[in-house]
Coordinates of C-alpha atoms and ligand atoms in Angstrom, one line a residue:
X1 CA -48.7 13.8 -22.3
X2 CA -45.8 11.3 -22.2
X3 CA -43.4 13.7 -24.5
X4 CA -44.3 16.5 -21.9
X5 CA -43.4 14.2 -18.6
X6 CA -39.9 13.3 -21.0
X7 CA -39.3 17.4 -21.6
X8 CA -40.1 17.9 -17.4
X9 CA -37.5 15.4 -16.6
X10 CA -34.8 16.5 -19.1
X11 CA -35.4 20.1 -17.5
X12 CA -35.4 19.0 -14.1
X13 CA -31.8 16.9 -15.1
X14 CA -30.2 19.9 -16.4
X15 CA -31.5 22.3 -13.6
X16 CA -30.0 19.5 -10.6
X17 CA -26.8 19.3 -12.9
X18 CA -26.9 23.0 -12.9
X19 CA -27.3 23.6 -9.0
X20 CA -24.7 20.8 -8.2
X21 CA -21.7 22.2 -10.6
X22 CA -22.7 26.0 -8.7
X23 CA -22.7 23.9 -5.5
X24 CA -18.6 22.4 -6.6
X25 CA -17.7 26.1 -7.3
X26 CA -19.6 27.4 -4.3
X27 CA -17.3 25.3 -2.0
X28 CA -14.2 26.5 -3.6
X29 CA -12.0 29.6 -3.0
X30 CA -12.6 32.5 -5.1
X31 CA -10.2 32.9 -8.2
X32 CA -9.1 29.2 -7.6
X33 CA -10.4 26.4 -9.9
X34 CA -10.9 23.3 -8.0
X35 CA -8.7 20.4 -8.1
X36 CA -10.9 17.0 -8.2
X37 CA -8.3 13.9 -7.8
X38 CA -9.4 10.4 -7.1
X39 CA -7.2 8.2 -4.9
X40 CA -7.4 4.3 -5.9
X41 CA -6.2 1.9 -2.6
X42 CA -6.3 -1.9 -2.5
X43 CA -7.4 -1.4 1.4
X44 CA -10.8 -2.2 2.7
X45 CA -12.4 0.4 4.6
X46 CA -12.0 -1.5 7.9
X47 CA -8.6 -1.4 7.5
X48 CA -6.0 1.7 9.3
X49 CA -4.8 2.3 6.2
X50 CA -7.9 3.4 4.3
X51 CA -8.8 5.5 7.3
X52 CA -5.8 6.8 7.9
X53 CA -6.4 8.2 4.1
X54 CA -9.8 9.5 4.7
X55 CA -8.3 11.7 7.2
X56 CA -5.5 13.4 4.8
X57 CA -8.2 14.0 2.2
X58 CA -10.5 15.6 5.0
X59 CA -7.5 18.0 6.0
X60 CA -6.9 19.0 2.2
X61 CA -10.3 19.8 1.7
X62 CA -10.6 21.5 4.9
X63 CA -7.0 23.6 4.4
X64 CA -7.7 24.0 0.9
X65 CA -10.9 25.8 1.6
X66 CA -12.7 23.2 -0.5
X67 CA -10.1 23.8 -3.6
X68 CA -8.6 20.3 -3.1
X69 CA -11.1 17.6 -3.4
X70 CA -9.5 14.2 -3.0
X71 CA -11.5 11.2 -3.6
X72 CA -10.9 8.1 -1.6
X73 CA -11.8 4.9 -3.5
X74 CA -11.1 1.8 -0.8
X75 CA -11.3 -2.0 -1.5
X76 CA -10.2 -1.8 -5.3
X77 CA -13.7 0.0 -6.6
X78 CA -11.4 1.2 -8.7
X79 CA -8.4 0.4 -10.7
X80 CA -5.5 -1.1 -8.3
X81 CA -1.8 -2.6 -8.7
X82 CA -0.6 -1.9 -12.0
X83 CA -3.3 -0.7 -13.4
X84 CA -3.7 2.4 -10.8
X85 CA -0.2 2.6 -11.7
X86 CA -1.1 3.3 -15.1
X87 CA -3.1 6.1 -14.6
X88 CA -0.7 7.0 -12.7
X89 CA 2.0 7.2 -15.3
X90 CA -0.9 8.3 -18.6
X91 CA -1.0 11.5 -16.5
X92 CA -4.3 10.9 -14.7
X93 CA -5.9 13.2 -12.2
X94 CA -5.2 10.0 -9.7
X95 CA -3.4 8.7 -6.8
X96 CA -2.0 5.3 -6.1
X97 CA -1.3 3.6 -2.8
X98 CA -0.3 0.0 -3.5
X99 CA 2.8 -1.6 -2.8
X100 CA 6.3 -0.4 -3.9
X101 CA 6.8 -3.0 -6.1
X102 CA 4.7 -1.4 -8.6
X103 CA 6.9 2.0 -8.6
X104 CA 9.4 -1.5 -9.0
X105 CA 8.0 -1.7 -12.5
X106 CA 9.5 1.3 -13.5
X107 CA 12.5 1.4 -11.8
X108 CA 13.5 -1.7 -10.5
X109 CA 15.4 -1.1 -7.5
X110 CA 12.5 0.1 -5.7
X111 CA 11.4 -3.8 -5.1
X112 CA 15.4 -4.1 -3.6
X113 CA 14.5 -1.5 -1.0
X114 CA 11.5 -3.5 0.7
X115 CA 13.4 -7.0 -0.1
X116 CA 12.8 -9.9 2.3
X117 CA 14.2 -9.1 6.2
X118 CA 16.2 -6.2 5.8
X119 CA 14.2 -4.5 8.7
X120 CA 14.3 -4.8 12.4
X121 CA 11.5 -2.2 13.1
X122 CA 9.9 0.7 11.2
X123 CA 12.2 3.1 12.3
X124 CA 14.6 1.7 10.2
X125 CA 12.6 1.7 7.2
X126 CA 11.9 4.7 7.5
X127 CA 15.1 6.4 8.0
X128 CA 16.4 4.2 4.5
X129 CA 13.1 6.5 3.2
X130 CA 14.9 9.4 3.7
X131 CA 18.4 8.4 2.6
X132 CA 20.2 9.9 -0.6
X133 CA 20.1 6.5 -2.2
X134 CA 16.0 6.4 -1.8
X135 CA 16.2 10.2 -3.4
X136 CA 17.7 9.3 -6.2
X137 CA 15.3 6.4 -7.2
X138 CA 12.9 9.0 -6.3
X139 CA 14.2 11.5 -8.9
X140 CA 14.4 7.7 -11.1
X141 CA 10.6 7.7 -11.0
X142 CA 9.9 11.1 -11.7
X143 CA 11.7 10.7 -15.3
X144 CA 9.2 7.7 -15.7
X145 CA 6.2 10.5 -15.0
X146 CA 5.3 9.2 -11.4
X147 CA 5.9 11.8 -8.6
X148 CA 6.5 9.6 -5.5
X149 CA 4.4 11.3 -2.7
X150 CA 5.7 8.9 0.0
X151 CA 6.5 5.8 0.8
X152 CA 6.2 5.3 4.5
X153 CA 2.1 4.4 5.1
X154 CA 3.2 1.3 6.5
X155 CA 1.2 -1.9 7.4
X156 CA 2.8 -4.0 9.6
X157 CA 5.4 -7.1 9.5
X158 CA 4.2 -10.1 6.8
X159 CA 3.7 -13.3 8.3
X160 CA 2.5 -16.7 7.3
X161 CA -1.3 -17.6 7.9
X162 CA -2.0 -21.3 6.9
X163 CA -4.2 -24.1 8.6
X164 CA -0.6 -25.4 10.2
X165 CA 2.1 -24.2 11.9
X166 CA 4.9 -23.2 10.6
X167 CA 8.4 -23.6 11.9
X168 CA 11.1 -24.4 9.1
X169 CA 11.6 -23.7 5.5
X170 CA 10.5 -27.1 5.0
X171 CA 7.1 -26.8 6.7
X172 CA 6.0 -24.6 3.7
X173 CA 7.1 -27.4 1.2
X174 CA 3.8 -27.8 -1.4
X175 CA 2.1 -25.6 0.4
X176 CA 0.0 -23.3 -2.2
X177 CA 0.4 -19.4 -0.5
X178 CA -1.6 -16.4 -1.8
X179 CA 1.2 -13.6 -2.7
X180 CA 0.4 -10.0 -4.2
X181 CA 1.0 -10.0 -8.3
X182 CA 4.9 -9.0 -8.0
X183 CA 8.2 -11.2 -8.6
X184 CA 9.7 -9.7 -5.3
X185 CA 7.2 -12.0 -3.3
X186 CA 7.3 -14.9 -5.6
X187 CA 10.9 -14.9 -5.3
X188 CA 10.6 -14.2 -1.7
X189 CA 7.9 -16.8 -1.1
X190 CA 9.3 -19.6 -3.1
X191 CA 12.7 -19.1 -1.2
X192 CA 10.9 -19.1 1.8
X193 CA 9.8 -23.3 0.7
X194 CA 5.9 -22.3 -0.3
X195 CA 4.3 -22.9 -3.6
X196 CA 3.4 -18.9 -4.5
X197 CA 0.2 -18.0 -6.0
X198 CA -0.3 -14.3 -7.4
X199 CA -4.1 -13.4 -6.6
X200 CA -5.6 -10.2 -6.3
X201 CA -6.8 -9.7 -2.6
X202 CA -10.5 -9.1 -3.3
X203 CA -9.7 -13.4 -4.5
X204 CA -8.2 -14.9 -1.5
X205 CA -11.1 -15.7 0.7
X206 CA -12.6 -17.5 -1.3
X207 CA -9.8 -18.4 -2.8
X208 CA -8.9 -20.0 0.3
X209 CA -12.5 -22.2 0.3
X210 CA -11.9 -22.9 -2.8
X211 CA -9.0 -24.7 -2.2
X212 CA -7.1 -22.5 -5.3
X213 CA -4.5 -21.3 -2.5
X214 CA -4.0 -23.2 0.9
X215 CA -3.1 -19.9 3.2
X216 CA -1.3 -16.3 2.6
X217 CA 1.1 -14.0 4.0
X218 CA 0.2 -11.0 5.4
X219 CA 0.4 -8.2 8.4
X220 CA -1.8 -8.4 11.5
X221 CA -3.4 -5.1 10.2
X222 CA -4.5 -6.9 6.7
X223 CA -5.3 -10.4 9.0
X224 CA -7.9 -8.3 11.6
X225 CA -8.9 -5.6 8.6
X226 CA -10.0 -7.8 6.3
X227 CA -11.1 -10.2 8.6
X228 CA -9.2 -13.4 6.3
X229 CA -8.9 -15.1 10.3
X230 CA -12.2 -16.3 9.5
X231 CA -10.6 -18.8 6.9
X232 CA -7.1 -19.6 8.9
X233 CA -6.2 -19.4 12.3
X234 CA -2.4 -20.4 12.5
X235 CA 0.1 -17.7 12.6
X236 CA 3.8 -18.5 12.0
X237 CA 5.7 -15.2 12.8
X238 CA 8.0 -15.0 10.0
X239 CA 8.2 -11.0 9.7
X240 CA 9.6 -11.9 6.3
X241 CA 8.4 -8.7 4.5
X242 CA 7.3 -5.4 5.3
X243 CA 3.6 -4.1 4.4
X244 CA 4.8 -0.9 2.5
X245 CA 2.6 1.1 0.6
X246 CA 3.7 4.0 -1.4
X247 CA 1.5 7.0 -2.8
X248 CA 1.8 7.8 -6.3
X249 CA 0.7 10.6 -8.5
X250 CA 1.8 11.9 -11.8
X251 CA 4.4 14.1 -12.4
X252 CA 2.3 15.8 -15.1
X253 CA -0.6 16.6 -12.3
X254 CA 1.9 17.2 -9.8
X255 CA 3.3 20.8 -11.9
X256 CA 0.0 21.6 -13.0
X257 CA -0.9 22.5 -9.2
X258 CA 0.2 25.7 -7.4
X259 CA 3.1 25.6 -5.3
X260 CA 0.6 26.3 -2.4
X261 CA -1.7 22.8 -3.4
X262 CA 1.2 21.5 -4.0
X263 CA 3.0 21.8 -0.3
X264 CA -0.5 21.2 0.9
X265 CA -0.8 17.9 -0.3
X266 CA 2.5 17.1 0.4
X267 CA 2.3 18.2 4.2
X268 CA -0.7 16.2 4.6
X269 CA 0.5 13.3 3.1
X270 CA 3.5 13.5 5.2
X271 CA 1.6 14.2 8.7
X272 CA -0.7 11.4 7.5
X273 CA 1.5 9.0 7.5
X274 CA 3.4 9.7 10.9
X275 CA -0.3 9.3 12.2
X276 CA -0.6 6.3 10.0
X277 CA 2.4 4.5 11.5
X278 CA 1.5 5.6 15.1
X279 CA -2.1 4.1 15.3
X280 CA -0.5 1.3 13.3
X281 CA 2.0 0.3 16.2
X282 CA -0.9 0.6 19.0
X283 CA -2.9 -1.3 17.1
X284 CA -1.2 -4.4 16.1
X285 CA -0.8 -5.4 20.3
X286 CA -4.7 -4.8 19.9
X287 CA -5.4 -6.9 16.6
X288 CA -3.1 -9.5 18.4
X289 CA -5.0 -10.0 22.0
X290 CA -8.3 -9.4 19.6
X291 CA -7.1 -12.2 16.9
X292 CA -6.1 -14.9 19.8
X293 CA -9.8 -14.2 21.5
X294 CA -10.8 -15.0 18.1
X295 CA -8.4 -18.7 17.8
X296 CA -5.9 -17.6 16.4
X297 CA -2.8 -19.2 17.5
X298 CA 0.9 -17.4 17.0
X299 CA 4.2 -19.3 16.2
X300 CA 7.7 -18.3 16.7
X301 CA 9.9 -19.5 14.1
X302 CA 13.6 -20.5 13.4
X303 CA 14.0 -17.1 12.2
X304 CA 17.8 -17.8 11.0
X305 CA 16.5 -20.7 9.0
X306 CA 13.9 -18.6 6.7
X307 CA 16.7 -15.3 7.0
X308 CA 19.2 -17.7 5.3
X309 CA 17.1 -18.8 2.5
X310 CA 15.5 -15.2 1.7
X311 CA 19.3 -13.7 1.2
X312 CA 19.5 -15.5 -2.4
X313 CA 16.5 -13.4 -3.1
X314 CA 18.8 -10.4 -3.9
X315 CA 20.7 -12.1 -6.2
X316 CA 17.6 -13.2 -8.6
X317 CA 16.9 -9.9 -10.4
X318 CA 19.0 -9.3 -13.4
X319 CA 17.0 -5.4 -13.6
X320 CA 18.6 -4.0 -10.1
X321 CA 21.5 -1.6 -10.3
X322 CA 24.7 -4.0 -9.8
X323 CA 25.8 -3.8 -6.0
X324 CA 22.3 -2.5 -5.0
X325 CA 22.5 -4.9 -1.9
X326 CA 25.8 -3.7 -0.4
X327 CA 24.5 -0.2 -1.0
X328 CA 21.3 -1.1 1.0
X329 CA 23.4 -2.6 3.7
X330 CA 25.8 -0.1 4.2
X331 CA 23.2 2.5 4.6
X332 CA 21.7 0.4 7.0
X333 CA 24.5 -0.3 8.5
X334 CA 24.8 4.3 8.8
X335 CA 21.0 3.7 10.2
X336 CA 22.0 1.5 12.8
X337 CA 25.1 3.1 14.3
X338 CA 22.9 6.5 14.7
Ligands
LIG1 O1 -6.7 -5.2 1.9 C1 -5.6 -6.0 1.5 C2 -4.3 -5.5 2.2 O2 -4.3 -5.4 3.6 C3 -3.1 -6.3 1.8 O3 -3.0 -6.5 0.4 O4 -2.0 -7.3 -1.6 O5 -0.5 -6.3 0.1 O6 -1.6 -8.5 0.5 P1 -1.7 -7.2 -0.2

């Protein structure tokens, strides 16, 4: 009796694995095989970001006809940071979105485009995005396997969120300060006067009861998202770095698609993040009135004091191309006069 019920359910298995691969097929065009590619993000689901993702993964499925199936895995389920980048670069059917910094691994002067207050406003980011200069680290990457997609889903200003407020350089003296796992921020950070601590993100809450970090620095959209105001309600407005996070996929993946997948994904992508950065901006004046109804209080800083300090940053890292600053400044300086 038993080794019957055991043969019935290894039947019924292989008839339910049998009726969901015809399902995969049924929803893909004829002729076409379908392309299954999981997309690893750091953001939590609550967050614009992850949704904003959703939604280009729902309009490749639904302009694919089904033949581009991209799986959205939020809140680190799955590899994130430089390991996603790994799979990224072994040739994985996988997508990154994490910060630039870990495109920075493999070619360095990626980190030197998102260094400490260069920005005013995204606009201007965004614009360096499309300058020659960005191309050619661009076409840098690809020779390192990883097929930038983009690098404009942005998150919003970075800011300081301790238990006290902030004013000076010298306020952040032995103060312990959550930063992401990349040299760009500890550089940043420690300039800035702040003891940096790399943690994951998934760590910091209870890092921060833990007393392992004292506060963090982060963008309105990751303060609200992720709900960390719970732990710290003082807000010194630093802007000091912008939330940037750049999609990845590998080059190897990339040429195996059809040139019709292939400007698919990359419209989306594209749109997607226009739509990203939109919502973004109407959100963060809604996050803000949202966070101070929750006591949250926001501080103005001596901006000139922290911009000061954060310039030596760009002379720390012996791997950027010589002169990398002045070329950064110059094309911000073509930005500007537009
Ligand atoms: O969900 C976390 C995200 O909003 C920010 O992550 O590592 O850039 O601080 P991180």
């Amino acid at each position: 009796m038993k080794k019957i019920f055991k043969m019935l359910t290894l039947m019924l298995a292989a008839i339910m694995l049998f009726a969901s691969c015809g399902k995969k097929e049924e929803g893909a065009t004829k002729g076409e095989e379908k392309v299954v590619i999981k997309l690893s993000t750091k953001f939590v689901e609550d967050e614009q970001t992850a949704k904003s993702l959703k939604r280009v993964a729902e309009k490749i499925l639904e302009r694919s006809n089904g033949n581009i199936e991209i799986q959205v895995y939020p809140g680190g389920q799955l590899p994130i940071g430089k390991d996603s980048m790994e799979q990224v670069v072994s040739g994985a059917n996988w997508i990154s979105v994490d910060g630039l910094n870990f495109i920075g691994d493999y070619v360095p002067d990626f980190n030197a485009i998102n260094g400490p207050m260069l920005y005013k406003n995204f606009d201007e980011y965004l614009a360096m995005t499309q300058s020659d200069l960005v191309k050619k680290l661009k076409a840098e990457a690809e020779k390192k396997q990883i097929k930038v997609l983009s690098l404009d889903y942005l998150f919003g200003f970075r800011s300081m969120l301790t238990d006290k407020e902030v004013k000076v350089p010298e306020d952040l003296n032995g103060v312990k300060v959550r930063v992401p796992t990349s040299q760009l921020y500890m550089y940043t950070l420690e300039a800035m006067g702040a003891n940096p601590t790399p943690l994951p993100f998934t760590e910091v809450y209870s890092g921060i009861q833990q007393g392992v970090v004292d506060g963090l620095e982060g963008s309105l959209m990751t303060i609200y998202g992720t709900k960390i105001y719970e732990v710290r309600k003082q807000v010194s407005l630093t802007n000091h770095l912008l939330g940037v996070s750049a999609v990845s996929i590998s080059k190897q993946v990339w040429e195996g698609l059809t040139e019709e997948q292939r400007t698919i994904i990359q419209e989306e992508f594209d749109a997607g993040a226009k739509y990203n950065n939109d919502v973004t901006v109407e959100l963060e004046k809604e996050y803000k009135v949202k966070l101070e109804e929750l006591g949250v209080k926001f501080n103005e800083v001596d901006l000139a004091a922290f911009n000061k300090e954060t310039s030596k940053v760009f002379s720390k890292f012996p791997k950027w191309t010589p002169g990398i600053y002045d070329e950064i400044m110059s094309e911000l300086e073509v930005i500007r006069s537009k």
